[in-house]
mmCIF file of C-alpha atoms in Angstrom:
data_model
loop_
_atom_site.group_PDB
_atom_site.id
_atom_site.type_symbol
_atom_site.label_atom_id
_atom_site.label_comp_id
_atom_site.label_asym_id
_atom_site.label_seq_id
_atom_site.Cartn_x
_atom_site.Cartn_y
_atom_site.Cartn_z
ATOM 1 C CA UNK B 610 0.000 0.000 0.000
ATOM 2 C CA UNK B 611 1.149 3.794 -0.751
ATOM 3 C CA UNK B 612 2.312 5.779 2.163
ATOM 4 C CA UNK B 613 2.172 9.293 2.036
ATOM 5 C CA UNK B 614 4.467 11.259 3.630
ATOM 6 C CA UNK B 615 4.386 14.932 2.875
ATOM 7 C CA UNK B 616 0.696 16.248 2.534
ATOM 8 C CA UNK B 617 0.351 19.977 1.679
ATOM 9 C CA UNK B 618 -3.084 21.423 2.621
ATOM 10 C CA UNK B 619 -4.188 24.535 0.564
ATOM 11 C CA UNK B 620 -6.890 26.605 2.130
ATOM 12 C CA UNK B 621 -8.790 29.861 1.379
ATOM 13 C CA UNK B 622 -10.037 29.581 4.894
ATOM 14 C CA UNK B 623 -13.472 28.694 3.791
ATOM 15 C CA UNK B 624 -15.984 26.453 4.920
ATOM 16 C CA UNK B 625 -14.821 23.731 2.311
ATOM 17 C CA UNK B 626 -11.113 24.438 3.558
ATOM 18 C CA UNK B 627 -12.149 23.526 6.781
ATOM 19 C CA UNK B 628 -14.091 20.122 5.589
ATOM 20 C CA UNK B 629 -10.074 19.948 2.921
ATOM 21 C CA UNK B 630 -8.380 20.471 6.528
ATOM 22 C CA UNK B 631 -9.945 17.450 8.653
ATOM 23 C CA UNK B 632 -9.867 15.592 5.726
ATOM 24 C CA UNK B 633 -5.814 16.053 5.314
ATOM 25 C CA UNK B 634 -5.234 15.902 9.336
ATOM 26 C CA UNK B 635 -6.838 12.522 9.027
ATOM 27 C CA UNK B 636 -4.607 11.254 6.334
ATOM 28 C CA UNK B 637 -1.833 12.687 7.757
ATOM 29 C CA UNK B 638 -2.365 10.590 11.357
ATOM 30 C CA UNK B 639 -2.863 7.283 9.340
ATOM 31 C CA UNK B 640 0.585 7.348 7.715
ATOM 32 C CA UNK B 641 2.437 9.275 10.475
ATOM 33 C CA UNK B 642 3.225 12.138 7.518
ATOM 34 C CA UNK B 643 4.339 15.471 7.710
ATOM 35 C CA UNK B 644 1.395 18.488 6.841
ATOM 36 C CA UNK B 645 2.007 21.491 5.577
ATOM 37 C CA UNK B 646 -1.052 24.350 5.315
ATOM 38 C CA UNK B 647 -0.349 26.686 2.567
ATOM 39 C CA UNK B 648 -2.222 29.841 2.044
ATOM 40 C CA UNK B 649 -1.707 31.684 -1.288
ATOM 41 C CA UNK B 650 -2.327 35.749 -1.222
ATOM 42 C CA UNK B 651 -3.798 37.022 -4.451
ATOM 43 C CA UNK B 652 -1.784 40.508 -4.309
ATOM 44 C CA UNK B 653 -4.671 41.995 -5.964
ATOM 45 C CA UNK B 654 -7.654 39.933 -5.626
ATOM 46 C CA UNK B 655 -10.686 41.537 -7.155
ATOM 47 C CA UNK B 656 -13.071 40.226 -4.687
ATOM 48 C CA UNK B 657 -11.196 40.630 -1.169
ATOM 49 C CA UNK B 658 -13.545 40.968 1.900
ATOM 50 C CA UNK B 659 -13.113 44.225 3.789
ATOM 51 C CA UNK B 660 -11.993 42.916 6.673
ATOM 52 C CA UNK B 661 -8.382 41.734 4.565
ATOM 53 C CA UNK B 662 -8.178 45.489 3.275
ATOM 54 C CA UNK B 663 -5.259 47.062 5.256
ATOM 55 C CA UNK B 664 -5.406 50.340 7.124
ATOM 56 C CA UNK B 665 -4.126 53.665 5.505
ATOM 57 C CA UNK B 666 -0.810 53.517 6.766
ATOM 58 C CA UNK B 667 0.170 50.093 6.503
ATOM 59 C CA UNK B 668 1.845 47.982 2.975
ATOM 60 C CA UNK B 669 -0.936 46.077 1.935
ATOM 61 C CA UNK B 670 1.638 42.963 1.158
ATOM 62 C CA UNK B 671 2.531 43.143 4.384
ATOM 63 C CA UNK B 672 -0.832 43.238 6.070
ATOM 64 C CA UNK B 673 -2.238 40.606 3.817
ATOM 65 C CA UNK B 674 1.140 38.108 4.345
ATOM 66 C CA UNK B 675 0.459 38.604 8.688
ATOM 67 C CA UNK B 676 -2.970 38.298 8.859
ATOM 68 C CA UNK B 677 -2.684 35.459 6.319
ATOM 69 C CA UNK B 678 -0.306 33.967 8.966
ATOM 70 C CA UNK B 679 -2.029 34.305 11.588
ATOM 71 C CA UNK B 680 -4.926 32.538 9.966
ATOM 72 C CA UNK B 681 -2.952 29.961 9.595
ATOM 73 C CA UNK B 682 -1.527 29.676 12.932
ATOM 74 C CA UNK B 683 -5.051 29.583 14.319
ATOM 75 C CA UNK B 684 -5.981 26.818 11.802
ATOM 76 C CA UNK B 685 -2.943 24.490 12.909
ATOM 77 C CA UNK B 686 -3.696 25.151 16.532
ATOM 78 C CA UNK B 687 -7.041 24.201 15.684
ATOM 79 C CA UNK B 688 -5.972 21.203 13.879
ATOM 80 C CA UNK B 689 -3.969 19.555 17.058
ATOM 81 C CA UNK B 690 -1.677 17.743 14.464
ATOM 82 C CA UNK B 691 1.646 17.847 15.711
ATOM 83 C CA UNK B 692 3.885 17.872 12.853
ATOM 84 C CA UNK B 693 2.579 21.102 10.852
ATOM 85 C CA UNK B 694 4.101 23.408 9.055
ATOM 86 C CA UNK B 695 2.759 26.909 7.653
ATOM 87 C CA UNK B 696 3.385 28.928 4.748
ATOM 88 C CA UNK B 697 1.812 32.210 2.921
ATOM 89 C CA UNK B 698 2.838 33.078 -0.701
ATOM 90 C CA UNK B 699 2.353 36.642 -1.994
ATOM 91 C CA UNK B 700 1.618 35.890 -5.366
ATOM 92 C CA UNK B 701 0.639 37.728 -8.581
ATOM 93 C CA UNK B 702 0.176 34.300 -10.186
ATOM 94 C CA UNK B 703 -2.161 31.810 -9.974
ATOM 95 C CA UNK B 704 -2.992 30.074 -6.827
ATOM 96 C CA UNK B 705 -3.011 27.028 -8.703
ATOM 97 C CA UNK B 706 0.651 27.778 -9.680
ATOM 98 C CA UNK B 707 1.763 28.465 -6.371
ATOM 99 C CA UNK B 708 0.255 25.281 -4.919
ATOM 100 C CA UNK B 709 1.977 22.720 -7.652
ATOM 101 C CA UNK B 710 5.238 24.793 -7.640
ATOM 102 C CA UNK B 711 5.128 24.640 -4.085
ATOM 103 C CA UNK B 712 4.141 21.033 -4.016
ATOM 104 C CA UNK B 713 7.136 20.030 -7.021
ATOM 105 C CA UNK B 714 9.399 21.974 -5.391
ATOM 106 C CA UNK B 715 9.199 20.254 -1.499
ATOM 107 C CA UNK B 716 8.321 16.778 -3.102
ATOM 108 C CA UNK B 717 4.752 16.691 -1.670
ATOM 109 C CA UNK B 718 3.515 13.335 -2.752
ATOM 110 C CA UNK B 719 -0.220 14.223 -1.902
ATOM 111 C CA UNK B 720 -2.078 17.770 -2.109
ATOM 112 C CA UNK B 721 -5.383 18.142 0.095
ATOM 113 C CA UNK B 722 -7.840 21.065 -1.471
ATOM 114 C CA UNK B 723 -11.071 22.414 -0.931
ATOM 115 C CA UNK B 724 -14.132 21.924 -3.465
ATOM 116 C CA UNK B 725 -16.433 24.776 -3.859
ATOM 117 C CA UNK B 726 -18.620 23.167 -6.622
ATOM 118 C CA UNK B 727 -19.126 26.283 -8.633
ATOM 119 C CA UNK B 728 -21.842 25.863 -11.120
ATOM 120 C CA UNK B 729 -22.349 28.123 -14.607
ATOM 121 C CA UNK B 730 -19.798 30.094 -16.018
ATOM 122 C CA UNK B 731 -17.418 29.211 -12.821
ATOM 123 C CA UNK B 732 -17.645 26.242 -13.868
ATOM 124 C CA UNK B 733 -16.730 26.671 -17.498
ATOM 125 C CA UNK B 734 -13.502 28.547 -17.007
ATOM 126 C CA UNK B 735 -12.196 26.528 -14.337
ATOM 127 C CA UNK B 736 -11.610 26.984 -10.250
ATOM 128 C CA UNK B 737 -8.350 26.637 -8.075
ATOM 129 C CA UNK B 738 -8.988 23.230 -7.369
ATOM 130 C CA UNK B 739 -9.119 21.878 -11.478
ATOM 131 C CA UNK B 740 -6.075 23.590 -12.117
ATOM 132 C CA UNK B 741 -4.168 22.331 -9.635
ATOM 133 C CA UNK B 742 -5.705 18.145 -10.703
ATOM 134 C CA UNK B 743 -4.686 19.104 -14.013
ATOM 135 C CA UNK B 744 -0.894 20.092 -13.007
ATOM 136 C CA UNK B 745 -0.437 18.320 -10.135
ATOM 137 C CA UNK B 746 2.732 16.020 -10.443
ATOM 138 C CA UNK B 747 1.375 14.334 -7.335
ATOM 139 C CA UNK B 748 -2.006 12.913 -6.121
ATOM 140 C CA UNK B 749 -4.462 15.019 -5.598
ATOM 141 C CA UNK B 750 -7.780 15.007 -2.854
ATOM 142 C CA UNK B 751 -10.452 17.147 -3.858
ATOM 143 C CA UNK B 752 -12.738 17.721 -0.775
ATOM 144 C CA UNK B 753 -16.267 19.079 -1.088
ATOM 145 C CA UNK B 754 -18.158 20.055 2.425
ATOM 146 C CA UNK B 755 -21.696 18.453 2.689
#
């Protein structure tokens, strides 16, 4: 039987991140592996809630990498896995190139994702979660929330 041993967890911190996060903690207890949670930053996401927006006087990069961090951080405490790591990416790419770059580049050998099940024109020109199946070099474990 495959063992994996070096699971990368992308999240958006949304509800089906959360169901993609229990999912990959599971996984990762069964075959003793290491997890990594990765958060990509879309430096200029069109559709970023208020509440990511940073204050007048502060970088936006900078804001968006800590409290993108922090998220994370409450996430793995959350998670009670002991051997997590966390990572943000600033990125002006893709999400979906960040993840498989990330994932070629530290040999991950299995990449846990959220599903969000997008329906209509979503649907037609692709989500996060497609791209990254369709580049992957690496498994794969799409996870919708019910």
């Amino acid at each position: 039987m495959y063992s994996y041993k070096n699971i990368l967890l992308s999240t958006d911190f949304s509800k089906q991140s959360e169901a993609a996060a229990k999912r990959a903690v599971e996984i990762a207890t069964c075959f003793s592996a290491r997890l990594c949670l990765l958060h990509v930053v879309d430096y200029f996401p069109e559709d970023i809630p208020n509440v990511w927006i940073a204050p007048e006087n502060q970088d936006p990069a900078k804001y968006l990498t800590e409290r993108s961090m922090k998220a994370l951080e409450q996430l793995s405490s959350k998670l009670k896995y002991d051997n997590i790591e966390t990572r943000v990416v600033l990125s002006t790419h893709s999400a979906a190139h960040e993840i498989t770059q990330y994932a070629k580049q530290n040999k991950v050998d299995l990449i846990v994702t959220g599903y969000h099940g997008y329906h209509g024109i979503a649907k037609v020109l692709g989500s996060t979660t497609s791209a990254v199946m369709h580049r992957a070099e690496c498994d794969v474990l799409s996870v919708q929330s019910s």
